[in-house]
């Protein structure tokens, strides 16, 4: 959500009040006039050169510097891939509870998280869903259900609710999910962020035990935590925990703000009406407990007013400069994004503005929510996608030059994502190779906050279709092409999209997508692609306490094309994707090389004789 500079009665018009059609008309007019001027200049310069050649009868030496060639403009055909809604047929019987009864409390519209992970170690992707709760004054008349729901996969994409039998029985206002083996016993544990205290569930042979209090990760009763993730920030071999906190919120503050939407009445107020907060960083002590090191680590950002700046909704871990230390990028809502540069001594330095990741291409803070990073060009450059509020384009930051220079530019427009994403209000966002051609595409799920937004802003709708951008490669006019909704099947249905994750739920090699909705059922979309492309899936195992190799890097080369993937399930918005990584190979039929850089920086060249296409390969350290 984005900040409002207008009086409180118009919260949803604060993003960009100009008429959308006027914007497009102005852009088109400016482009045509610019093109005409270029043509005229070319004719004049050509005439002068021709005249001088005739006059002096001497060859003209052109001293104009050579400019980099523009991208080719040949037309590329987007492959047709259909997604089918299998939510109910698969047994994913879950409905999100947000407690909404018309009071318009801000947490009601933020949604619940989702995760794919193999909780029982049988090799397939199980599903975890998070729900909110009724408000305290409703509980006398309404029964609460558990905040966490676990669905076990039978290996074919059919799911069974095993929540209560596996230990998920508590009710609270849940938000997001982090998955990781924090104690190094080989089983994946679960952290749930919440409105109020957070929860840590230890996986004991497939049964989950609440160890929140003894682990020391509950946080404050008054905090509102959102996205979170496990990663090894200090390089000691075990997993630490980063937790985003949103705004300083309470029912009393929300009611006193009394935000109004003209012609509608009370509305969900933007975060500009609420104070910022600090995120949490918990250091793993190696004995099943954590220590809060937020203050001394440098992740607490204080503004000129002496108060916390952050309003964090999304987080991703990545190695920004290639030094084998994981850095942190936090997507903040209506204030600048934070880039926490890992200094290697247990401390971080916030450098978002300095490196170009804090603001959009216009130098403005955005309503940033979902976030992901990837080497989507199959070269050393790194891209970071961010989903933003309505009337703000999604951001696509790409590093310029050498990675070590730490300089990023928002290339959403030139890469083909900007204009098509501008009207949408985007939450979950991630890179994935949905057609298995060897190039990472971009997905984002969308949905507004106000059910009646269309009354006051005709270009906006409460339910919005998800968007898929196909990576056409470096030789296309634009790097990404919006996929025609008519070809996407049920992926094009309008939803109140929030969290989103991906996994291969039915072991057929392609990636399926899960979307959560506010106060409704999730949407589980089966990928029905039948393009005949080859693929291989890689799952890593480490002998250290970081048993699932979070932070490790895999490089695969096939027929001259090198792809890179990092093991990091924390991406999108309040979500976790599966741990195994999928490499699409297109029409290539062999792997030329496969290298794993483990989380400690050591490397392993994988014996290619053990590689079989269209299978999952387990690589152990």
Coordinates of C-alpha atoms in Angstrom, one line a residue:
X1 CA 0.0 0.0 0.0
X2 CA 1.2 3.5 -0.7
X3 CA 1.4 6.7 1.3
X4 CA -1.3 9.4 0.9
X5 CA -0.4 13.0 0.5
X6 CA -4.1 13.9 0.2
X7 CA -6.8 14.5 2.9
X8 CA -8.0 11.4 4.6
X9 CA -11.3 11.1 2.7
X10 CA -9.6 9.8 -0.5
X11 CA -7.2 7.0 0.6
X12 CA -7.3 5.0 -2.6
X13 CA -6.6 7.9 -5.0
X14 CA -3.3 8.8 -3.5
X15 CA -1.2 6.7 -5.8
X16 CA -1.5 8.5 -9.0
X17 CA -4.7 10.6 -9.4
X18 CA -4.2 11.3 -13.1
X19 CA -6.6 9.6 -15.4
X20 CA -5.0 6.4 -16.7
X21 CA -6.0 6.9 -20.2
X22 CA -4.6 10.4 -20.2
X23 CA -1.3 9.0 -19.0
X24 CA -1.1 6.5 -21.9
X25 CA -2.1 9.2 -24.4
X26 CA 0.6 11.5 -23.2
X27 CA 3.2 8.8 -23.3
X28 CA 2.2 7.8 -26.8
X29 CA 2.3 11.5 -28.0
X30 CA 5.7 12.2 -26.5
X31 CA 7.1 9.0 -28.1
X32 CA 5.8 9.9 -31.6
X33 CA 7.1 13.5 -31.4
X34 CA 10.5 12.1 -30.2
X35 CA 10.6 9.7 -33.1
X36 CA 9.8 12.5 -35.6
X37 CA 12.5 14.7 -34.3
X38 CA 15.1 11.9 -34.6
X39 CA 14.1 11.2 -38.2
X40 CA 14.4 15.0 -39.1
X41 CA 17.8 15.2 -37.4
X42 CA 18.9 12.1 -39.4
X43 CA 17.8 13.6 -42.7
X44 CA 19.6 16.9 -42.0
X45 CA 22.8 15.3 -40.9
X46 CA 22.7 13.0 -43.9
X47 CA 22.2 15.9 -46.2
X48 CA 25.2 17.8 -44.7
X49 CA 27.5 14.8 -45.1
X50 CA 26.4 14.3 -48.6
X51 CA 27.0 18.0 -49.5
X52 CA 30.5 18.0 -47.9
X53 CA 31.4 14.8 -49.8
X54 CA 30.5 16.4 -53.1
X55 CA 32.1 19.7 -52.3
X56 CA 35.5 18.4 -51.2
X57 CA 35.6 15.1 -53.0
X58 CA 37.3 13.7 -49.9
X59 CA 36.2 10.8 -47.7
X60 CA 34.5 11.9 -44.5
X61 CA 35.9 10.3 -41.3
X62 CA 33.0 9.9 -38.8
X63 CA 34.4 10.7 -35.3
X64 CA 31.0 10.1 -33.6
X65 CA 31.4 7.6 -30.7
X66 CA 29.9 4.2 -31.3
X67 CA 26.7 3.7 -29.3
X68 CA 25.7 0.3 -27.9
X69 CA 23.2 -1.4 -30.2
X70 CA 19.6 -1.4 -29.2
X71 CA 17.8 -4.7 -28.6
X72 CA 16.6 -6.5 -31.7
X73 CA 12.9 -5.9 -32.5
X74 CA 12.1 -9.3 -34.1
X75 CA 8.8 -10.7 -33.0
X76 CA 8.9 -13.7 -30.6
X77 CA 6.0 -16.0 -30.0
X78 CA 4.9 -16.6 -26.4
X79 CA 4.4 -20.3 -25.7
X80 CA 0.9 -21.3 -24.8
X81 CA 0.8 -22.9 -21.3
X82 CA -2.5 -23.6 -19.5
X83 CA -3.0 -23.6 -15.8
X84 CA -5.9 -25.5 -14.2
X85 CA -7.5 -24.7 -10.9
X86 CA -7.4 -27.9 -8.9
X87 CA -8.0 -26.4 -5.4
X88 CA -11.0 -28.4 -4.5
X89 CA -10.4 -31.5 -6.5
X90 CA -7.0 -31.9 -4.9
X91 CA -8.4 -31.7 -1.4
X92 CA -7.0 -28.3 -0.4
X93 CA -10.0 -27.5 1.9
X94 CA -9.0 -24.3 3.5
X95 CA -10.7 -20.9 3.9
X96 CA -8.8 -17.9 5.2
X97 CA -10.3 -16.1 8.2
X98 CA -9.7 -12.4 8.6
X99 CA -12.3 -11.4 11.2
X100 CA -13.8 -8.7 9.0
X101 CA -17.2 -7.5 10.1
X102 CA -17.2 -4.0 8.6
X103 CA -15.0 -2.3 11.1
X104 CA -12.2 -2.0 8.5
X105 CA -9.2 -2.9 10.6
X106 CA -6.0 -2.8 8.5
X107 CA -4.8 -6.4 9.3
X108 CA -8.0 -7.8 7.8
X109 CA -6.8 -7.0 4.2
X110 CA -3.2 -8.2 4.4
X111 CA -4.0 -11.9 3.9
X112 CA -2.3 -15.1 5.2
X113 CA 0.9 -16.8 4.0
X114 CA 1.5 -20.2 2.4
X115 CA 4.4 -22.6 2.0
X116 CA 5.5 -25.7 0.1
X117 CA 7.8 -28.0 2.1
X118 CA 8.4 -31.7 2.6
X119 CA 7.5 -32.0 6.3
X120 CA 7.6 -35.8 6.4
X121 CA 10.7 -36.4 4.3
X122 CA 8.9 -38.5 1.7
X123 CA 10.1 -36.4 -1.3
X124 CA 7.0 -34.5 -2.2
X125 CA 5.7 -31.0 -1.6
X126 CA 3.3 -30.6 1.3
X127 CA 1.3 -27.4 1.8
X128 CA 1.1 -25.1 4.9
X129 CA -1.6 -22.4 5.1
X130 CA -1.9 -19.6 7.6
X131 CA -5.2 -18.0 8.7
X132 CA -6.1 -15.0 10.8
X133 CA -8.7 -15.1 13.5
X134 CA -11.8 -13.4 14.8
X135 CA -11.3 -10.3 16.8
X136 CA -11.6 -10.7 20.6
X137 CA -15.1 -9.1 20.8
X138 CA -16.4 -11.7 18.3
X139 CA -15.0 -14.8 19.9
X140 CA -18.0 -15.2 22.3
X141 CA -20.3 -15.8 19.4
X142 CA -17.9 -17.4 16.9
X143 CA -15.6 -20.4 17.3
X144 CA -12.0 -20.0 16.2
X145 CA -10.1 -22.5 14.1
X146 CA -6.4 -23.2 14.3
X147 CA -4.2 -20.6 12.6
X148 CA -2.1 -23.1 10.8
X149 CA -3.3 -25.8 8.4
X150 CA -1.1 -28.6 7.2
X151 CA -2.0 -30.6 4.0
X152 CA -0.1 -33.8 3.3
X153 CA 0.7 -34.6 -0.4
X154 CA 0.3 -38.2 -1.6
X155 CA 2.9 -37.6 -4.3
X156 CA 0.4 -37.1 -7.0
X157 CA -0.9 -33.7 -6.0
X158 CA -3.7 -34.9 -3.8
X159 CA -3.8 -33.4 -0.3
X160 CA -5.1 -34.5 3.1
X161 CA -5.6 -32.2 6.1
X162 CA -3.4 -33.5 8.9
X163 CA -3.2 -30.3 10.9
X164 CA -4.6 -31.5 14.3
X165 CA -2.9 -34.9 14.2
X166 CA 0.5 -33.2 13.6
X167 CA 0.1 -30.6 16.4
X168 CA -1.3 -27.5 14.8
X169 CA -4.2 -26.7 17.2
X170 CA -3.6 -23.1 18.4
X171 CA -5.7 -20.2 17.3
X172 CA -4.1 -16.7 16.8
X173 CA -4.0 -14.0 14.2
X174 CA -1.4 -15.6 11.9
X175 CA 0.4 -13.9 9.0
X176 CA 3.4 -15.4 7.2
X177 CA 5.6 -18.5 7.2
X178 CA 9.3 -19.3 7.3
X179 CA 10.6 -22.9 6.8
X180 CA 14.0 -24.2 7.9
X181 CA 15.9 -26.8 10.0
X182 CA 17.0 -24.5 12.8
X183 CA 18.3 -27.2 15.0
X184 CA 20.1 -29.3 12.4
X185 CA 18.3 -32.6 13.0
X186 CA 17.3 -33.0 9.3
X187 CA 13.6 -32.1 9.7
X188 CA 12.1 -28.9 8.6
X189 CA 10.7 -26.6 11.3
X190 CA 8.1 -23.9 11.0
X191 CA 8.0 -20.3 12.1
X192 CA 4.7 -18.4 11.9
X193 CA 4.6 -14.6 12.1
X194 CA 1.5 -13.1 13.6
X195 CA -0.3 -10.0 14.8
X196 CA 1.1 -10.2 18.3
X197 CA 3.4 -12.9 19.5
X198 CA 5.1 -15.2 16.9
X199 CA 5.3 -19.0 17.0
X200 CA 8.1 -21.5 16.4
X201 CA 7.1 -25.2 15.8
X202 CA 9.8 -27.8 16.1
X203 CA 9.4 -30.8 13.8
X204 CA 9.8 -34.0 15.8
X205 CA 9.4 -36.9 13.4
X206 CA 6.6 -35.2 11.5
X207 CA 4.9 -33.9 14.6
X208 CA 5.1 -30.2 15.5
X209 CA 5.7 -28.9 19.0
X210 CA 5.4 -25.2 20.0
X211 CA 8.8 -24.2 21.3
X212 CA 8.3 -20.4 20.9
X213 CA 8.8 -19.3 24.4
X214 CA 11.9 -21.3 25.2
X215 CA 13.5 -20.5 21.8
X216 CA 13.2 -16.8 22.5
X217 CA 11.6 -15.7 19.2
X218 CA 8.1 -14.6 20.2
X219 CA 8.7 -10.9 19.9
X220 CA 6.5 -8.2 21.4
X221 CA 2.8 -8.7 22.1
X222 CA 2.2 -5.4 20.3
X223 CA 4.2 -6.1 17.2
X224 CA 2.8 -7.0 13.8
X225 CA 5.1 -9.4 12.0
X226 CA 4.8 -10.2 8.3
X227 CA 7.3 -11.9 6.0
X228 CA 10.2 -13.9 7.6
X229 CA 13.0 -16.3 6.7
X230 CA 15.8 -18.5 7.9
X231 CA 19.3 -17.9 6.6
X232 CA 22.9 -18.1 7.9
X233 CA 24.0 -14.4 8.2
X234 CA 27.1 -15.0 10.3
X235 CA 28.5 -18.0 8.5
X236 CA 28.7 -20.3 11.5
X237 CA 26.7 -23.1 9.8
X238 CA 23.4 -22.8 11.6
X239 CA 20.3 -20.9 10.6
X240 CA 19.4 -17.5 12.0
X241 CA 16.0 -15.9 11.6
X242 CA 14.9 -12.5 10.1
X243 CA 11.4 -11.3 10.8
X244 CA 9.8 -8.3 9.1
X245 CA 7.6 -6.0 11.2
X246 CA 5.0 -3.8 9.6
X247 CA 3.5 -0.7 11.3
X248 CA 2.7 0.1 14.9
X249 CA -0.9 -0.9 15.0
X250 CA -3.7 -1.4 17.5
X251 CA -7.5 -1.3 17.3
X252 CA -7.5 1.9 19.2
X253 CA -5.1 3.6 16.8
X254 CA -7.0 2.3 13.8
X255 CA -10.4 3.6 15.1
X256 CA -8.9 7.0 16.0
X257 CA -7.6 7.4 12.5
X258 CA -11.1 6.8 11.2
X259 CA -10.1 6.7 7.5
X260 CA -12.9 7.5 5.0
X261 CA -13.4 6.7 1.4
X262 CA -15.5 9.4 -0.3
X263 CA -19.0 8.1 -1.1
X264 CA -18.4 4.8 0.7
X265 CA -17.6 5.5 4.4
X266 CA -14.9 4.0 6.7
X267 CA -12.1 2.4 4.7
X268 CA -8.8 0.7 5.2
X269 CA -6.3 3.4 6.0
X270 CA -2.8 3.6 4.3
X271 CA 0.3 2.9 6.3
X272 CA 1.2 6.6 6.2
X273 CA -1.2 7.0 9.1
X274 CA 0.7 4.6 11.3
X275 CA 4.2 4.8 12.8
X276 CA 7.0 2.6 11.5
X277 CA 8.7 -0.3 13.3
X278 CA 12.0 -2.2 13.5
X279 CA 12.4 -5.7 12.1
X280 CA 13.9 -8.6 14.2
X281 CA 17.1 -10.4 13.6
X282 CA 17.6 -13.5 15.8
X283 CA 21.0 -15.2 16.0
X284 CA 21.0 -19.0 16.4
X285 CA 22.8 -19.9 19.6
X286 CA 23.3 -23.5 18.5
X287 CA 21.3 -24.9 21.5
X288 CA 17.7 -24.6 20.2
X289 CA 17.6 -21.0 21.4
X290 CA 18.0 -17.6 19.7
X291 CA 19.3 -14.2 20.8
X292 CA 17.7 -11.0 19.5
X293 CA 20.6 -9.1 17.9
X294 CA 18.5 -6.6 16.0
X295 CA 20.0 -3.4 17.6
X296 CA 23.7 -4.4 17.5
X297 CA 23.6 -5.9 14.0
X298 CA 22.6 -2.6 12.3
X299 CA 19.2 -3.5 10.9
X300 CA 17.3 -0.9 13.0
X301 CA 16.9 2.2 10.9
X302 CA 16.0 5.5 12.7
X303 CA 14.6 8.5 10.8
X304 CA 15.2 12.2 11.3
X305 CA 12.4 12.3 13.8
X306 CA 14.2 9.8 16.0
X307 CA 11.6 7.1 15.3
X308 CA 11.7 3.8 13.3
X309 CA 11.4 4.2 9.6
X310 CA 10.6 0.7 8.4
X311 CA 7.1 -0.7 7.4
X312 CA 8.3 -4.1 6.2
X313 CA 6.2 -6.5 4.2
X314 CA 8.6 -8.5 2.1
X315 CA 12.2 -9.9 2.4
X316 CA 14.7 -11.7 0.2
X317 CA 18.2 -12.9 0.9
X318 CA 20.8 -12.7 -1.8
X319 CA 24.5 -12.2 -2.4
X320 CA 24.6 -8.7 -3.8
X321 CA 28.3 -8.4 -4.5
X322 CA 29.5 -11.9 -4.8
X323 CA 31.4 -12.1 -1.5
X324 CA 29.6 -15.3 -0.4
X325 CA 27.8 -13.5 2.4
X326 CA 24.0 -13.2 2.3
X327 CA 22.6 -9.7 2.2
X328 CA 19.1 -8.6 3.0
X329 CA 16.6 -6.6 0.9
X330 CA 13.4 -5.5 2.7
X331 CA 10.4 -4.3 0.8
X332 CA 8.9 -1.4 2.7
X333 CA 5.4 -0.1 2.2
X334 CA 5.4 3.7 1.3
X335 CA 8.9 4.3 2.7
X336 CA 12.3 3.5 1.1
X337 CA 13.3 -0.1 0.8
X338 CA 16.2 -1.3 3.0
X339 CA 19.3 -2.9 1.6
X340 CA 21.2 -4.4 4.5
X341 CA 24.8 -5.1 3.2
X342 CA 26.4 -7.9 5.2
X343 CA 29.8 -6.6 6.5
X344 CA 31.0 -10.1 7.5
X345 CA 31.5 -9.2 11.2
X346 CA 28.0 -9.9 12.4
X347 CA 26.9 -6.5 11.3
X348 CA 24.9 -5.0 8.4
X349 CA 25.1 -1.5 6.8
X350 CA 21.9 0.0 5.3
X351 CA 22.8 1.2 1.8
X352 CA 19.5 1.2 -0.1
X353 CA 19.6 4.7 -1.4
X354 CA 23.4 4.5 -2.2
X355 CA 23.1 1.5 -4.4
X356 CA 19.8 2.4 -6.1
X357 CA 17.4 -0.1 -4.4
X358 CA 15.5 2.3 -2.1
X359 CA 13.2 4.1 -4.6
X360 CA 11.6 3.6 -8.0
X361 CA 12.9 5.1 -11.3
X362 CA 11.2 8.4 -10.4
X363 CA 13.0 8.6 -7.0
X364 CA 9.8 7.8 -5.1
X365 CA 9.1 5.3 -2.4
X366 CA 6.5 2.8 -3.4
X367 CA 3.9 0.6 -1.8
X368 CA 6.3 -2.4 -1.9
X369 CA 5.1 -5.8 -0.9
X370 CA 6.2 -9.0 -2.8
X371 CA 9.9 -9.4 -3.7
X372 CA 12.3 -11.9 -5.3
X373 CA 15.8 -11.9 -6.8
X374 CA 17.3 -14.0 -9.6
X375 CA 19.9 -14.0 -12.4
X376 CA 17.1 -13.9 -14.9
X377 CA 19.3 -13.1 -17.9
X378 CA 21.5 -16.2 -17.4
X379 CA 24.5 -14.0 -17.0
X380 CA 26.3 -12.6 -13.9
X381 CA 23.8 -9.6 -13.6
X382 CA 21.3 -9.9 -10.8
X383 CA 17.7 -8.8 -11.0
X384 CA 15.3 -7.9 -8.1
X385 CA 11.5 -7.8 -8.7
X386 CA 9.2 -5.9 -6.4
X387 CA 5.4 -5.8 -6.5
X388 CA 3.9 -2.4 -5.8
X389 CA 0.6 -0.7 -5.1
X390 CA -2.0 0.2 -7.8
X391 CA -1.0 2.9 -10.3
X392 CA 2.7 2.1 -9.5
X393 CA 4.6 -0.2 -11.9
X394 CA 6.2 -3.2 -10.5
X395 CA 9.9 -2.6 -10.0
X396 CA 12.7 -4.6 -11.7
X397 CA 16.1 -3.5 -10.3
X398 CA 19.1 -4.8 -12.3
X399 CA 22.7 -4.3 -11.3
X400 CA 24.9 -2.3 -13.7
X401 CA 28.4 -3.5 -14.5
X402 CA 30.3 -5.6 -12.1
X403 CA 28.4 -7.1 -9.2
X404 CA 31.0 -5.7 -6.8
X405 CA 30.1 -2.1 -7.8
X406 CA 26.7 -2.4 -6.1
X407 CA 24.8 -0.2 -8.5
X408 CA 21.2 -0.9 -9.5
X409 CA 18.7 0.7 -11.9
X410 CA 15.0 0.1 -12.1
X411 CA 14.6 -1.4 -15.7
X412 CA 10.9 -2.4 -15.4
X413 CA 9.9 -0.3 -18.4
X414 CA 12.8 -1.3 -20.8
X415 CA 12.3 -5.0 -19.8
X416 CA 8.6 -4.9 -20.7
X417 CA 7.1 -5.2 -17.2
X418 CA 6.4 -1.7 -16.3
X419 CA 3.4 -0.5 -18.4
X420 CA 1.5 -3.9 -18.1
X421 CA 1.8 -3.9 -14.3
X422 CA 1.0 -0.3 -13.6
X423 CA -2.8 -0.6 -12.9
X424 CA -2.5 -3.8 -10.8
X425 CA -2.1 -3.8 -7.0
X426 CA 0.5 -6.6 -6.6
X427 CA 1.4 -8.7 -3.6
X428 CA 3.1 -12.1 -4.2
X429 CA 5.8 -12.0 -6.8
X430 CA 8.5 -14.4 -7.9
X431 CA 10.7 -15.7 -10.7
X432 CA 10.1 -19.2 -12.1
X433 CA 10.7 -21.1 -15.4
X434 CA 7.0 -22.0 -16.0
X435 CA 7.6 -23.3 -19.6
X436 CA 11.0 -25.0 -18.9
X437 CA 12.8 -23.2 -21.7
X438 CA 15.8 -22.4 -19.5
X439 CA 14.9 -18.7 -18.8
X440 CA 13.3 -17.4 -15.6
X441 CA 9.9 -15.8 -16.1
X442 CA 8.1 -13.5 -13.7
X443 CA 4.8 -14.0 -11.9
X444 CA 2.8 -11.7 -9.7
X445 CA -0.6 -12.1 -8.0
X446 CA -2.9 -9.0 -7.6
X447 CA -5.9 -7.8 -5.7
X448 CA -7.1 -4.6 -4.2
X449 CA -7.8 -3.7 -0.5
X450 CA -11.3 -2.2 -0.9
X451 CA -14.2 -4.3 -2.1
X452 CA -15.9 -1.2 -3.5
X453 CA -12.9 0.5 -5.0
X454 CA -14.4 0.4 -8.5
X455 CA -17.1 2.9 -7.5
X456 CA -14.5 5.7 -6.8
X457 CA -11.7 4.6 -9.2
X458 CA -13.1 2.9 -12.3
X459 CA -9.7 1.6 -13.4
X460 CA -9.5 -0.5 -10.2
X461 CA -11.2 -3.7 -9.2
X462 CA -11.2 -5.6 -5.9
X463 CA -10.5 -8.9 -7.6
X464 CA -7.7 -8.8 -10.2
X465 CA -6.2 -11.5 -12.4
X466 CA -2.6 -12.7 -11.8
X467 CA 0.0 -11.8 -14.4
X468 CA 2.7 -13.9 -16.0
X469 CA 5.6 -12.3 -17.9
X470 CA 7.4 -14.7 -20.3
X471 CA 11.2 -14.2 -20.5
X472 CA 11.8 -13.9 -24.2
X473 CA 15.6 -13.7 -23.9
X474 CA 18.1 -11.0 -24.6
X475 CA 17.5 -10.8 -28.4
X476 CA 13.8 -9.7 -28.1
X477 CA 12.6 -6.2 -28.2
X478 CA 11.7 -6.5 -24.5
X479 CA 13.2 -9.0 -22.1
X480 CA 9.7 -9.9 -20.8
X481 CA 6.4 -10.2 -22.7
X482 CA 3.0 -10.2 -20.9
X483 CA 1.3 -13.6 -21.4
X484 CA -2.1 -13.3 -23.1
X485 CA -4.7 -14.1 -20.4
X486 CA -6.7 -16.1 -23.0
X487 CA -3.9 -18.7 -23.1
X488 CA -3.3 -19.1 -19.4
X489 CA -6.5 -21.0 -18.4
X490 CA -7.5 -20.5 -14.8
X491 CA -4.4 -18.4 -14.0
X492 CA -6.3 -15.5 -15.5
X493 CA -9.3 -15.7 -13.1
X494 CA -9.8 -12.6 -11.0
X495 CA -8.8 -13.1 -7.3
X496 CA -8.0 -11.2 -4.2
X497 CA -4.4 -12.3 -4.4
X498 CA -2.0 -12.0 -1.6
X499 CA 0.7 -14.6 -0.8
X500 CA 2.0 -16.9 -3.6
X501 CA 4.4 -19.8 -3.8
X502 CA 5.4 -22.6 -6.3
X503 CA 6.3 -26.2 -6.3
X504 CA 6.1 -29.3 -8.4
X505 CA 3.1 -30.9 -6.6
X506 CA 2.6 -33.9 -8.9
X507 CA 6.3 -34.8 -9.8
X508 CA 5.8 -34.1 -13.5
X509 CA 8.8 -31.7 -13.6
X510 CA 6.9 -28.4 -14.2
X511 CA 6.1 -25.8 -11.5
X512 CA 2.6 -25.4 -10.1
X513 CA 1.4 -22.2 -8.4
X514 CA -0.5 -21.5 -5.1
X515 CA -2.2 -18.2 -4.4
X516 CA -3.9 -17.2 -1.2
X517 CA -6.9 -14.9 -0.9
X518 CA -8.3 -12.7 1.8
X519 CA -11.2 -14.3 3.6
X520 CA -11.6 -16.9 0.8
X521 CA -10.2 -20.2 -0.5
X522 CA -6.7 -20.3 -1.9
X523 CA -6.2 -21.1 -5.6
X524 CA -4.0 -24.1 -6.5
X525 CA -3.1 -24.0 -10.1
X526 CA -1.7 -27.1 -11.9
X527 CA 0.8 -26.3 -14.7
X528 CA -0.4 -28.2 -17.8
X529 CA 2.5 -27.3 -20.1
X530 CA 3.2 -30.0 -22.8
X531 CA 5.9 -28.2 -24.8
X532 CA 8.3 -31.2 -24.7
X533 CA 11.1 -29.3 -23.0
X534 CA 13.7 -31.2 -20.9
X535 CA 14.3 -30.5 -17.3
X536 CA 16.2 -31.6 -14.2
X537 CA 15.5 -30.9 -10.5
X538 CA 18.3 -30.6 -7.9
X539 CA 17.9 -31.2 -4.2
X540 CA 20.9 -30.5 -1.9
X541 CA 21.8 -32.0 1.5
X542 CA 24.6 -30.7 3.8
X543 CA 26.3 -32.4 6.7
X544 CA 26.3 -29.2 8.7
X545 CA 23.4 -27.9 10.9
X546 CA 22.2 -26.2 7.7
X547 CA 21.0 -29.5 6.5
X548 CA 18.9 -28.2 3.5
X549 CA 21.8 -26.0 2.2
X550 CA 20.0 -22.6 2.5
X551 CA 22.2 -20.1 0.8
X552 CA 24.0 -22.6 -1.5
X553 CA 24.3 -21.7 -5.2
X554 CA 23.9 -24.1 -8.2
X555 CA 25.2 -23.4 -11.7
X556 CA 24.2 -25.6 -14.6
X557 CA 25.5 -25.3 -18.1
X558 CA 23.8 -27.0 -21.1
X559 CA 24.5 -26.3 -24.7
X560 CA 26.4 -23.1 -23.8
X561 CA 23.6 -21.7 -21.6
X562 CA 24.5 -21.3 -17.9
X563 CA 21.7 -21.0 -15.4
X564 CA 22.1 -20.1 -11.7
X565 CA 19.8 -20.8 -8.8
X566 CA 20.2 -20.1 -5.1
X567 CA 18.6 -22.3 -2.4
X568 CA 16.5 -19.8 -0.6
X569 CA 12.8 -20.6 -0.1
X570 CA 12.1 -17.2 1.4
X571 CA 10.6 -15.1 -1.5
X572 CA 7.4 -13.6 -2.7
X573 CA 5.1 -12.2 0.1
X574 CA 4.8 -14.0 3.5
X575 CA 5.5 -17.3 1.6
X576 CA 8.0 -20.0 1.1
X577 CA 8.6 -21.9 -2.1
X578 CA 9.9 -25.5 -2.3
X579 CA 13.5 -26.3 -1.5
X580 CA 14.4 -28.3 -4.7
X581 CA 15.3 -26.1 -7.7
X582 CA 14.1 -26.7 -11.2
X583 CA 16.2 -26.2 -14.3
X584 CA 14.4 -26.1 -17.6
X585 CA 16.6 -27.1 -20.5
X586 CA 14.4 -26.4 -23.5
X587 CA 15.3 -28.7 -26.4
X588 CA 18.8 -29.4 -25.0
X589 CA 19.4 -33.0 -24.3
X590 CA 22.4 -33.0 -22.0
X591 CA 24.1 -31.2 -19.2
X592 CA 27.6 -30.0 -19.8
X593 CA 28.5 -29.0 -16.3
X594 CA 27.0 -28.8 -12.8
X595 CA 28.6 -26.9 -9.9
X596 CA 27.4 -26.5 -6.4
X597 CA 28.8 -23.7 -4.2
X598 CA 27.8 -24.8 -0.7
X599 CA 26.7 -22.4 2.0
X600 CA 30.3 -22.2 3.4
X601 CA 31.8 -21.2 0.1
X602 CA 33.3 -24.5 -0.9
X603 CA 32.6 -25.9 -4.4
X604 CA 31.7 -29.3 -5.8
X605 CA 31.8 -30.3 -9.4
X606 CA 29.1 -32.9 -9.9
X607 CA 29.8 -36.1 -11.7
X608 CA 27.6 -35.8 -14.8
X609 CA 27.3 -39.6 -15.1
X610 CA 24.9 -39.4 -12.1
X611 CA 22.7 -36.9 -14.0
X612 CA 19.6 -38.1 -15.6
X613 CA 17.2 -35.7 -17.3
X614 CA 13.6 -35.4 -16.3
X615 CA 14.4 -36.6 -12.7
X616 CA 15.2 -35.2 -9.3
X617 CA 18.9 -35.5 -8.4
X618 CA 20.0 -35.4 -4.8
X619 CA 23.5 -34.0 -4.2
X620 CA 25.1 -34.4 -0.9
X621 CA 28.1 -32.6 0.7

